[in-house]
Amino acid sequence: MLQTPSVDAPPTGPADRLARTLRWARWLVLAIWLALVVVLNPLSDSLGGKTNDTAQANLPAKAASTKVAEIQDAATKGRPKTDQADVVLVRAAGLSAADSAAVTRARAAVADLVGKVPHLAKPDGVVASKDGKAALFSVDVNALTKDQSDADGDAVKAIRKAVAGPVKEAGDGLEVKVTGAAALSADGGIGDQNTLLLISLSIVVVVLLLVYRSPVLWIFPLIGTIASLIAAKAMTSGLASAGFTVTSISTAILTVLVLGTSTDYALLLVHRYREELRARPTPVEAMAVALRRTLPSVAASAATVVCGMLCLLAAQSAALRGLGPVAAVAIAAVLVGQVTLLPALLLLVGRPGFWPLVPRPTEGHEEGSRAWRSIGQWVARRPVPVAIGAVVLLGAACTGLASLHTSNDPVAIVKGQKDSVVGRHLVVAHFPAGATDPLTVLSPPDEAAKVASVASGTPQVAAVQAADPVGRYSATDVTLSVPPYGSQGYDVLKDLRGRLDAQAPGALVGGGPAVQYDTAQAADRDAKVLIPLVLVVVLIIISILVRALVAPVVLVLTTALSFAAAFGLASLLWHALGYPGIEAQLPLYIFVFLIALGVDYNIFLIGRVREEARTLGIHEGMLRGLSVTGGVITAAGVVLASTFGALSRLPYVPVAQVGSAIAVGVLLDTLLVRTVLVPAGLLALGERSWWPSTSAGRARGADRTAPSSAADLGQGAG
């Protein structure tokens, strides 16, 4: 997988100056990074307390449900918020007198917890189902937002333990489950992100050990990665303080994005540095050439990802809009860390850092990987049929999209058939479908009576009940007789809003179902804006970098096809795992990352191919480019896919879905699109790939000793 390094011009570029600076200032660079880590670590640790997973996080600012949530927050500012736990008891044959007594004892047992379990309120009265088979009572968990998740977990655990005794005394057949928002939070929370970090770091260490085959070398990229992660989390904490919405999903993605891309950049730099050590007398000279050849491609890659992420600022969803800057600062931290701290560490240890396979100038070189060159030759023999075959395979994978189902039902965030999920199904089976998730209508007091009248006359409304006032507004709970999350419930919501707009124009309809409906509407709008925006921005950036139009179009189209195929395969995977659906806003998360990261690897390949084609022509340039970049880029893809795959270990389904889809997409892009489809497409087009620039093939006499510019991207991939 090695190449013979080319002869380079005298060191005059920024990369050469950076290498010379690092030679005499390596201790200073290490000291600066150490000071930064010490200073930024407390700010990094504070990020967990600044995440925003409230209803407003995924909503557009002007949505009615957003305004309801804001009014509720303003009315309870500084006071605890409430999550509800619902205890449902069911006997399929009908509740007996003994069962009713057990229900009473279960409620009393929960009431006894008040004062003993923090944040737990007195339970409401028992409600019996009309079919006589179920009973339900609710209990509130009141806590400050920052403590709500822990409070829900402790309270639900205590409630489940308390009701188990009375139910057991009633004999077999009486089933009890605890569901509701508090139970869903307890069963399906984001989980411990320290576990995610440990899993991801373990993956990185294993891959680095396998690639470098050194008990020492893997430590240096890992140090740079950890330092970059601390810096990225600290900057993200600053973004949260500045008003950007940072959710738990964003922080989880931040962790794996930094670990994956940081390791990728390190693989590219160390790979080229090792090659140059075999041809240069000193590590400083080798590092100068390695940086000169790697920095343009890494910087171009980072710029592409950053620009793609910043497109998210055009989103209506606050969470999606906040993710853009979060991902951008993460990539920036990675770039700075791996082109300053990592080279300084490598220069500090010199050649012994590669022990036991120490590269020395006396060693011979291989002209790239024979395996990857063989793959290239196979593709080159019949590029058109190979390209068609790859497209057909990707198209077949796209058929998996037929199994895709969007669902913003809160139970969809919980893996498996946990108590909260089963309990929710029991409630829906025996009570009005919207019993535990009513709509909340806020209105001026003089419109309260009209709101109640209009809601009562709306089809598919099961019950209307006045609730406690919220600030200056009257509140009305509206229970639906159809499932509140889904097309039936959303149709009722739209009907109710239309009626209220005409007869009680001051009324605002919010509550859980309204939040999810407005979130889905915002996601639909964001998809129509962001998908073409990201594609156009990425296309423009690549066109500027490679100074061509045809090749960038090929790269973007193949990456878009790869996204669709990956999404189809991921949909089949989610269906097999029993996930009930995907939240409406998540496909955009997956799209943006797969497009940006997929193009990322293609930049490394296409840049190197163009560089080689200057003297060898497109055919031989493709074979050489693939042979010298294949191994390291594939290793980088495996690292990135593995780190994102670690997200699937978290109990929170949306995060697991994002992680698994991106992992599938990166592997698909690494092993099929970049390896087969892109080479086949460019070989089929020939020298027209570089239109409208001067044909690379006609530039065979060009001086290859000139320093690389940002357009000569692929040098770093070798």
XYZ file of C-alpha atoms in Angstrom:
718
model
C 0.000 0.000 0.000
C 3.070 2.195 -0.250
C 4.099 4.510 -3.022
C 7.366 5.988 -4.137
C 7.284 9.579 -2.939
C 7.591 12.142 -5.659
C 10.383 14.667 -5.817
C 9.239 17.899 -4.235
C 10.146 21.492 -4.759
C 12.117 23.344 -2.088
C 9.958 23.831 0.990
C 8.242 27.174 0.645
C 4.529 26.578 1.276
C 2.455 26.949 4.455
C 2.745 23.238 5.205
C 6.548 23.434 5.030
C 6.605 26.454 7.305
C 4.299 24.594 9.686
C 6.637 21.591 9.713
C 9.700 23.780 10.367
C 7.839 25.589 13.136
C 6.788 22.322 14.734
C 10.411 21.138 14.661
C 11.663 23.847 17.007
C 8.347 24.568 18.753
C 7.090 21.030 19.332
C 7.458 21.348 23.099
C 5.690 24.701 22.984
C 2.841 23.197 20.925
C 2.495 20.374 23.436
C 2.491 22.872 26.311
C -0.176 25.001 24.620
C -2.406 21.997 24.015
C -1.904 20.781 27.581
C -2.900 24.208 28.888
C -5.944 24.257 26.592
C -7.063 20.842 27.800
C -6.728 21.885 31.442
C -8.591 25.160 30.877
C -11.298 23.776 28.587
C -12.013 20.520 30.415
C -14.377 22.078 33.014
C -16.281 23.824 30.222
C -16.389 20.539 28.307
C -17.804 18.733 31.340
C -20.523 21.377 31.698
C -22.036 20.520 28.300
C -24.295 17.807 29.729
C -26.138 20.364 31.842
C -26.805 22.641 28.865
C -28.594 20.223 26.557
C -32.151 21.060 25.585
C -34.517 18.151 24.983
C -37.705 20.113 25.608
C -40.710 20.244 23.306
C -39.433 23.439 21.692
C -36.145 21.843 20.605
C -37.528 20.374 17.375
C -40.167 23.025 16.727
C -40.241 26.130 14.543
C -40.527 29.332 16.560
C -43.898 30.316 15.075
C -45.700 26.999 15.611
C -48.762 27.099 17.875
C -47.403 24.270 20.021
C -44.173 26.234 20.483
C -46.129 29.216 21.782
C -48.083 26.967 24.159
C -44.850 25.463 25.493
C -43.306 28.918 25.912
C -46.353 30.178 27.815
C -46.241 27.122 30.064
C -42.516 27.577 30.681
C -42.955 31.270 31.470
C -45.743 30.491 33.931
C -43.614 27.909 35.742
C -40.231 29.619 35.383
C -37.920 28.540 38.167
C -40.448 25.983 39.342
C -40.449 22.221 38.781
C -41.782 20.755 35.554
C -44.083 17.736 35.504
C -43.805 14.328 33.861
C -46.692 11.941 34.435
C -46.462 8.253 35.311
C -49.574 6.201 34.510
C -50.217 2.946 36.371
C -52.541 0.652 34.423
C -53.887 -2.639 35.810
C -55.634 -5.100 33.490
C -57.308 -8.514 33.696
C -58.397 -9.882 30.330
C -61.463 -11.598 31.821
C -62.570 -8.452 33.639
C -61.614 -6.971 37.000
C -62.973 -8.859 40.001
C -63.758 -7.438 43.426
C -60.392 -8.752 44.614
C -58.726 -6.983 41.702
C -60.437 -3.706 42.579
C -59.167 -4.076 46.135
C -55.666 -4.712 44.770
C -55.930 -1.544 42.670
C -56.852 0.436 45.780
C -53.916 -1.047 47.704
C -51.562 -0.343 44.797
C -52.599 3.299 44.738
C -52.165 3.501 48.520
C -48.692 1.974 48.213
C -47.732 4.676 45.716
C -49.236 7.352 47.980
C -47.011 6.077 50.805
C -43.970 6.936 48.668
C -44.740 10.655 48.845
C -42.068 12.287 50.983
C -39.868 9.211 50.735
C -39.134 9.352 47.004
C -38.007 12.823 45.887
C -40.143 14.702 43.357
C -43.116 12.319 43.627
C -46.596 13.841 44.073
C -49.781 12.306 45.461
C -51.480 9.999 42.919
C -54.743 10.954 41.232
C -57.920 8.973 41.687
C -58.538 5.620 40.019
C -60.384 5.602 36.683
C -62.068 2.388 35.520
C -62.388 1.483 31.849
C -65.839 1.165 30.283
C -65.199 -2.469 29.388
C -64.570 -3.308 33.049
C -61.203 -4.885 32.296
C -58.780 -2.131 33.322
C -58.122 0.545 35.923
C -55.793 3.515 35.671
C -54.339 6.083 38.030
C -51.672 8.700 37.440
C -48.960 10.269 39.551
C -46.874 13.343 38.770
C -43.091 13.563 38.964
C -42.162 17.212 39.560
C -38.539 18.275 39.079
C -36.412 21.005 37.573
C -35.563 20.398 33.927
C -31.932 19.538 34.658
C -33.022 16.915 37.219
C -36.076 15.562 35.382
C -34.445 12.536 33.771
C -32.945 11.243 37.023
C -36.147 12.055 38.915
C -38.233 10.100 36.392
C -35.957 7.086 36.656
C -35.970 7.010 40.464
C -39.714 7.610 40.742
C -40.723 5.009 38.152
C -38.450 2.412 39.732
C -40.043 3.054 43.134
C -43.598 2.979 41.724
C -43.030 -0.339 39.962
C -41.678 -1.868 43.144
C -44.549 -0.480 45.232
C -47.381 -1.808 43.030
C -45.836 -5.253 42.542
C -46.833 -6.492 46.015
C -50.582 -5.727 45.905
C -50.851 -7.117 42.376
C -49.111 -10.339 43.366
C -51.576 -10.782 46.226
C -54.477 -10.616 43.746
C -53.277 -13.799 42.072
C -52.283 -14.706 38.538
C -53.902 -12.904 35.638
C -53.833 -9.338 36.946
C -51.284 -7.406 34.911
C -49.769 -4.076 35.961
C -47.593 -1.728 33.914
C -46.234 1.755 34.516
C -46.266 3.964 31.432
C -46.630 7.665 30.634
C -43.995 10.320 29.956
C -42.019 9.583 33.129
C -41.817 5.848 32.376
C -40.898 6.439 28.728
C -38.117 8.740 29.909
C -36.898 6.127 32.388
C -36.965 3.283 29.841
C -35.756 5.148 26.759
C -33.443 7.934 27.848
C -30.233 8.800 26.054
C -28.250 6.660 28.479
C -24.755 7.132 29.831
C -22.666 8.921 27.210
C -19.507 7.948 29.069
C -20.285 4.394 27.991
C -20.581 5.615 24.400
C -17.208 7.341 24.700
C -15.589 4.205 26.114
C -16.997 1.982 23.350
C -15.939 4.431 20.630
C -12.436 4.820 22.044
C -12.073 1.043 22.247
C -13.025 0.747 18.576
C -10.509 3.424 17.605
C -7.715 1.753 19.594
C -8.379 -1.671 18.055
C -8.417 -0.306 14.494
C -5.257 1.744 15.048
C -3.462 -1.300 16.464
C -4.490 -3.385 13.456
C -3.487 -0.704 10.946
C -0.206 0.414 12.517
C 0.893 -2.950 13.975
C 2.770 -1.036 16.641
C 2.285 -1.036 20.425
C 3.344 2.628 20.528
C 2.170 4.501 17.433
C -1.585 4.308 18.154
C -1.142 6.413 21.295
C -0.289 9.627 19.428
C -3.425 9.849 17.225
C -5.479 8.956 20.293
C -3.977 11.842 22.283
C -4.835 14.230 19.457
C -8.344 12.794 19.264
C -9.050 13.188 22.986
C -7.679 16.745 22.995
C -9.857 17.601 19.978
C -12.918 16.118 21.695
C -12.386 18.225 24.816
C -11.967 21.355 22.688
C -15.043 20.531 20.584
C -17.246 19.900 23.624
C -16.029 23.111 25.255
C -16.860 25.130 22.133
C -20.245 23.416 21.919
C -20.896 24.371 25.525
C -20.149 27.944 24.489
C -22.609 27.649 21.600
C -25.294 26.436 24.009
C -24.607 29.403 26.290
C -24.854 31.704 23.266
C -28.406 30.538 22.561
C -27.982 27.676 20.093
C -30.110 24.608 20.797
C -27.938 21.610 21.675
C -29.831 18.350 22.208
C -28.732 15.002 23.605
C -28.702 13.652 20.047
C -26.318 16.454 19.047
C -23.901 15.696 21.892
C -23.902 11.974 21.087
C -23.239 12.707 17.406
C -20.522 15.178 18.414
C -18.637 12.474 20.309
C -18.567 9.900 17.525
C -18.016 12.529 14.812
C -14.876 13.799 16.531
C -13.543 10.314 17.251
C -14.222 9.087 13.726
C -12.987 12.049 11.684
C -10.012 12.680 13.957
C -8.863 9.103 13.499
C -9.439 9.386 9.743
C -7.258 12.481 9.425
C -4.593 10.851 11.584
C -4.580 7.743 9.390
C -4.029 9.858 6.278
C -1.232 11.939 7.809
C 0.616 9.055 9.479
C 0.317 6.932 6.336
C 2.002 9.601 4.225
C 4.558 10.416 6.940
C 5.585 6.755 7.123
C 6.123 6.706 3.349
C 8.233 9.841 3.407
C 10.358 8.492 6.276
C 11.400 5.722 3.874
C 12.671 8.300 1.395
C 13.863 11.240 3.530
C 16.949 11.413 5.729
C 15.277 13.260 8.626
C 11.820 13.160 10.230
C 11.487 16.939 9.779
C 11.884 16.663 6.003
C 9.505 13.718 5.922
C 6.919 15.624 7.958
C 7.264 18.689 5.726
C 6.446 16.650 2.625
C 3.712 14.685 4.411
C 2.009 17.884 5.546
C 2.450 19.479 2.123
C 0.765 16.505 0.491
C -1.837 15.829 3.190
C -2.885 19.225 4.503
C -4.617 20.443 1.299
C -6.783 17.332 1.049
C -7.594 17.206 4.757
C -8.404 20.926 4.810
C -10.573 20.564 1.700
C -12.362 17.617 3.260
C -12.957 19.553 6.476
C -14.183 22.587 4.541
C -16.695 20.451 2.648
C -18.101 18.923 5.825
C -18.202 22.283 7.628
C -20.033 24.009 4.770
C -22.483 21.127 4.502
C -23.169 21.286 8.231
C -23.623 25.057 8.232
C -26.424 24.634 5.692
C -28.449 23.413 8.665
C -28.687 27.016 9.839
C -31.492 27.331 7.270
C -33.616 24.781 9.171
C -36.785 25.732 11.034
C -36.166 23.083 13.683
C -34.107 24.592 16.493
C -32.379 21.262 17.179
C -31.374 20.783 13.545
C -30.331 24.422 13.245
C -28.150 24.051 16.338
C -26.544 20.842 15.077
C -24.925 22.704 12.164
C -22.560 24.874 14.252
C -21.972 21.981 16.672
C -20.714 19.716 13.882
C -18.771 22.591 12.295
C -16.799 23.393 15.461
C -16.204 19.668 15.971
C -14.578 19.337 12.548
C -12.598 22.549 13.098
C -11.264 21.223 16.413
C -10.300 17.941 14.755
C -8.485 19.694 11.907
C -6.460 21.939 14.219
C -5.654 19.098 16.599
C -4.470 16.632 13.985
C -2.327 19.081 11.993
C -0.615 20.622 15.033
C -0.651 18.329 18.058
C -0.229 15.042 16.179
C 2.746 16.217 14.030
C 4.400 17.684 17.135
C 4.076 14.341 18.928
C 5.399 12.426 15.916
C 8.377 14.769 15.557
C 9.063 14.437 19.263
C 9.440 10.644 19.109
C 10.864 10.440 15.579
C 11.300 7.099 13.838
C 11.247 4.990 17.047
C 7.564 5.834 17.403
C 6.865 3.291 14.637
C 8.565 0.427 16.493
C 8.857 -2.444 15.689
C 8.330 -1.635 11.967
C 10.631 1.390 11.923
C 10.697 3.030 8.445
C 14.210 3.874 7.237
C 15.522 5.385 3.988
C 17.349 2.179 3.113
C 14.121 0.216 2.742
C 12.531 -0.440 -0.633
C 9.096 0.732 -1.610
C 6.066 -0.885 -3.122
C 4.091 0.911 -5.785
C 0.782 0.860 -3.958
C -1.407 -2.061 -3.026
C -1.581 -4.934 -5.482
C -5.035 -5.878 -4.230
C -6.467 -2.426 -4.822
C -4.723 -2.166 -8.181
C -6.294 -5.495 -9.158
C -9.707 -4.139 -8.244
C -8.992 -1.089 -10.376
C -7.926 -3.247 -13.323
C -11.102 -5.309 -13.029
C -13.189 -2.122 -13.091
C -11.146 -0.629 -15.954
C -11.652 -3.616 -18.252
C -15.402 -2.953 -18.592
C -16.227 0.292 -16.787
C -19.707 0.814 -18.257
C -21.134 -2.628 -17.333
C -19.473 -2.376 -13.905
C -21.009 1.060 -13.305
C -24.425 -0.194 -14.395
C -24.100 -3.217 -12.128
C -23.184 -1.034 -9.144
C -26.131 1.278 -9.832
C -28.466 -1.719 -10.045
C -27.200 -3.011 -6.687
C -27.687 0.378 -5.074
C -31.112 0.650 -6.682
C -32.063 -2.720 -5.233
C -31.013 -1.491 -1.797
C -33.233 1.560 -2.301
C -36.282 -0.711 -2.411
C -35.878 -1.055 1.343
C -37.348 2.435 1.575
C -40.739 0.799 1.034
C -40.491 -0.501 4.614
C -39.800 2.974 6.009
C -42.411 4.261 8.421
C -42.274 7.613 10.169
C -43.643 7.812 13.686
C -43.400 10.586 16.235
C -45.238 8.547 18.851
C -43.248 8.836 22.113
C -43.239 5.039 22.533
C -41.089 4.833 19.392
C -38.064 6.106 21.334
C -37.958 2.989 23.555
C -36.197 -0.184 22.457
C -38.061 -3.466 22.749
C -41.258 -4.243 24.628
C -40.463 -2.594 27.929
C -43.099 -1.923 30.571
C -43.728 1.621 29.379
C -44.415 0.435 25.822
C -46.642 -2.490 26.824
C -48.443 -0.256 29.311
C -49.144 2.316 26.625
C -50.705 -0.377 24.426
C -52.871 -1.513 27.344
C -54.093 2.038 27.941
C -54.997 2.464 24.265
C -56.791 -0.898 24.254
C -59.063 -0.107 27.216
C -59.371 3.678 27.386
C -59.883 6.462 24.845
C -56.821 6.410 22.596
C -55.717 9.862 23.702
C -56.383 9.364 27.408
C -52.767 9.797 28.499
C -51.830 12.340 25.799
C -54.526 15.021 25.575
C -54.262 18.184 23.533
C -53.834 21.349 25.575
C -55.731 24.424 24.424
C -54.737 27.787 25.910
C -57.056 30.725 25.369
C -57.962 34.119 26.800
C -60.426 33.624 29.689
C -63.286 35.191 27.724
C -62.898 32.518 25.011
C -62.727 29.505 27.368
C -66.422 28.644 27.046
C -66.273 28.879 23.258
C -63.179 26.646 23.208
C -64.984 23.988 25.245
C -68.029 24.190 22.978
C -66.010 23.995 19.758
C -63.857 21.129 21.036
C -66.901 19.155 22.208
C -68.448 19.506 18.755
C -65.338 18.349 16.909
C -65.580 14.764 15.579
C -63.336 12.144 17.240
C -63.046 14.128 20.481
C -63.765 11.838 23.438
C -63.661 14.314 26.319
C -63.168 17.993 27.088
C -62.115 19.098 30.553
C -61.106 22.430 32.062
C -57.581 22.422 33.494
C -55.695 24.721 35.841
C -55.044 28.170 34.317
C -51.589 28.802 32.860
C -50.505 32.348 33.612
C -53.082 34.685 32.074
C -54.574 31.909 29.939
C -57.401 29.485 30.544
C -56.475 25.867 29.815
C -58.599 23.075 28.384
C -57.600 19.423 27.974
C -59.013 17.724 24.877
C -58.887 13.916 24.784
C -59.128 12.238 21.382
C -60.948 8.985 20.696
C -58.432 8.059 17.975
C -54.680 7.485 18.347
C -53.290 11.004 18.876
C -49.968 10.249 17.154
C -50.563 9.409 13.523
C -52.715 10.455 10.598
C -56.062 10.055 12.392
C -55.049 12.143 15.377
C -53.367 14.752 13.197
C -56.526 15.090 11.085
C -58.528 15.809 14.236
C -55.890 18.319 15.348
C -56.051 20.182 12.031
C -59.852 20.162 12.153
C -59.882 21.513 15.712
C -57.379 24.248 14.893
C -59.413 25.293 11.878
C -62.606 25.524 13.912
C -60.909 27.475 16.700
C -59.278 29.891 14.248
C -62.759 30.777 13.022
C -64.601 30.896 16.362
C -61.941 31.476 19.057
C -59.023 33.148 17.269
C -57.070 33.718 20.475
C -56.824 29.987 21.215
C -53.589 28.023 20.797
C -53.546 24.227 20.503
C -50.525 22.485 21.996
C -49.698 19.379 23.986
C -47.748 16.268 23.025
C -49.625 15.313 19.838
C -49.563 18.924 18.581
C -45.827 19.147 19.272
C -45.168 16.037 17.203
C -47.436 17.184 14.370
C -45.731 20.587 14.174
C -42.341 18.872 14.339
C -43.275 16.670 11.379
C -44.470 19.700 9.403
C -41.216 21.546 10.111
C -39.214 18.470 9.070
C -41.102 18.310 5.776
C -40.358 21.967 5.067
C -36.711 21.598 6.114
C -36.274 18.599 3.816
C -37.512 20.593 0.819
C -35.046 23.391 1.590
C -32.002 21.619 2.997
C -31.645 18.638 0.651
C -31.160 20.715 -2.524
C -29.189 23.359 -0.594
C -26.673 20.848 0.774
C -26.269 19.148 -2.613
C -25.686 22.453 -4.412
C -23.243 23.754 -1.792
C -21.229 20.524 -1.798
C -21.218 20.480 -5.617
C -19.927 24.060 -5.765
C -17.180 23.378 -3.223
C -15.934 20.250 -4.991
C -16.065 21.991 -8.375
C -13.873 24.780 -7.033
C -11.455 22.371 -5.403
C -10.908 20.100 -8.420
C -11.482 22.836 -11.024
C -13.935 20.745 -13.008
C -17.684 20.253 -13.376
C -18.243 16.745 -14.678
C -16.319 14.817 -12.009
C -17.980 16.730 -9.128
C -21.421 15.985 -10.585
C -20.507 12.290 -10.709
C -19.326 12.404 -7.092
C -22.437 14.155 -5.796
C -24.854 11.950 -7.753
C -23.166 8.737 -6.636
C -23.108 9.950 -3.035
C -26.815 10.835 -3.196
C -27.577 7.380 -4.603
C -25.459 5.865 -1.854
C -27.515 7.763 0.741
C -30.789 6.442 -0.669
C -29.428 2.885 -0.728
C -28.068 3.163 2.811
C -31.375 4.560 4.033
C -33.177 1.650 2.388
C -30.894 -0.926 4.010
C -31.161 0.848 7.361
C -34.964 0.788 7.082
C -34.861 -2.981 6.634
C -32.513 -3.249 9.618
C -34.817 -1.165 11.828
C -37.780 -3.274 10.757
C -35.876 -6.454 11.670
C -34.967 -4.975 15.065
C -38.609 -4.182 15.762
C -38.329 -0.393 15.773
C -41.857 0.980 15.207
C -40.728 3.852 12.985
C -38.402 6.812 12.633
C -39.091 10.337 13.823
C -39.898 12.709 10.970
C -36.861 14.933 11.523
C -34.230 12.169 11.688
C -33.859 11.484 7.929
C -32.403 14.985 7.586
C -29.765 14.249 10.235
C -28.810 11.111 8.348
C -28.874 12.790 4.932
C -26.598 15.684 5.842
C -23.983 13.495 7.485
C -23.960 10.835 4.781
C -23.691 13.383 1.972
C -20.921 15.362 3.674
C -18.965 12.343 4.908
C -19.533 10.333 1.723
C -18.182 13.112 -0.470
C -15.334 13.404 2.027
C -13.746 10.097 0.982
C -14.411 10.713 -2.689
C -12.444 13.955 -2.412
C -9.398 11.995 -1.266
C -9.729 9.573 -4.179
C -10.585 12.002 -6.976
C -7.875 14.448 -5.998
C -5.215 11.748 -6.095
C -6.521 10.385 -9.375
C -6.340 13.805 -10.978
C -2.807 14.327 -9.698
C -1.669 11.003 -11.150
C -3.578 11.622 -14.393
C -1.458 14.717 -15.055
C 1.365 12.466 -16.228
C -0.265 9.065 -16.651
C -3.664 9.809 -18.175
C -7.054 8.962 -16.726
C -6.782 5.170 -17.100
C -3.427 4.617 -15.429
C -4.034 7.551 -13.077
C -7.173 5.842 -11.788
C -5.363 2.553 -11.222
C -2.522 4.217 -9.374
C -4.795 6.505 -7.388
C -6.928 3.577 -6.270
C -3.914 1.435 -5.392
C -2.243 4.055 -3.192
C -5.387 5.361 -1.474
C -7.506 2.213 -1.236
C -6.145 0.751 1.969
C -5.905 3.869 4.090
C -9.265 5.299 2.992
C -10.964 1.956 3.605
C -9.438 1.834 7.082
C -10.673 5.374 7.674
C -14.162 4.392 6.526
C -14.223 1.382 8.832
C -13.221 3.591 11.776
C -15.910 6.168 11.036
C -18.592 3.527 10.479
C -17.621 1.727 13.681
C -17.738 4.851 15.821
C -21.154 5.836 14.472
C -22.258 2.229 14.874
C -21.482 2.572 18.582
C -24.506 4.883 18.809
C -26.732 1.871 18.216
C -25.748 0.602 21.670
C -27.589 3.465 23.359
C -31.122 2.750 24.646
C -32.546 5.850 22.927
C -33.971 4.646 19.602
C -33.581 7.901 17.583
C -29.848 8.034 18.356
C -29.472 4.326 17.578
C -31.227 4.845 14.240
C -29.025 7.784 13.249
C -25.883 5.873 14.203
C -26.811 2.646 12.430
C -27.900 4.428 9.233
C -24.699 6.484 9.016
C -22.599 3.380 9.734
C -24.334 1.468 6.920
C -23.950 4.443 4.586
C -20.250 4.968 5.276
C -19.503 1.276 4.739
C -21.539 1.228 1.528
C -19.752 4.308 0.263
C -16.330 3.015 1.276
C -16.651 -0.522 -0.076
C -18.836 -0.081 -3.169
C -19.285 3.517 -4.266
C -15.701 4.766 -3.938
C -14.155 1.401 -4.827
C -16.292 0.479 -7.832
C -18.904 3.006 -8.934
C -16.849 6.217 -8.912
C -13.810 4.670 -10.684
C -16.080 3.004 -13.242
C -17.980 6.222 -13.896
C -14.860 8.328 -14.338
C -13.170 5.718 -16.532
C -16.278 5.555 -18.713
C -16.185 9.343 -19.120
C -12.433 9.414 -19.681
C -10.727 12.791 -19.985
C -14.156 14.456 -20.160
C -14.287 14.000 -16.386
C -12.143 17.131 -15.980
C -14.231 19.370 -18.259
C -14.051 22.348 -18.633
C -10.464 22.364 -17.333
C -7.581 21.380 -19.557
C -7.574 17.633 -19.898
C -5.355 16.032 -17.305
C -4.152 13.617 -19.917
C -2.885 16.444 -22.137
C -0.955 17.837 -19.204
C 1.376 14.871 -19.104
C 4.375 17.041 -19.479
C 3.353 19.190 -16.571
C 5.818 19.631 -13.786
C 4.769 17.369 -10.947
C 7.361 18.864 -8.656
C 5.378 22.032 -8.041
C 3.946 22.309 -4.558
C 0.375 21.103 -4.220
C -2.434 23.586 -4.123
C -5.851 23.058 -2.660
C -6.932 21.787 -6.046
C -4.409 18.962 -5.991
C -6.285 17.282 -3.219
C -5.444 13.673 -3.446
C -1.836 13.869 -2.413
C -2.758 13.406 1.200
C -4.690 10.266 0.591
C -1.767 8.211 -0.511
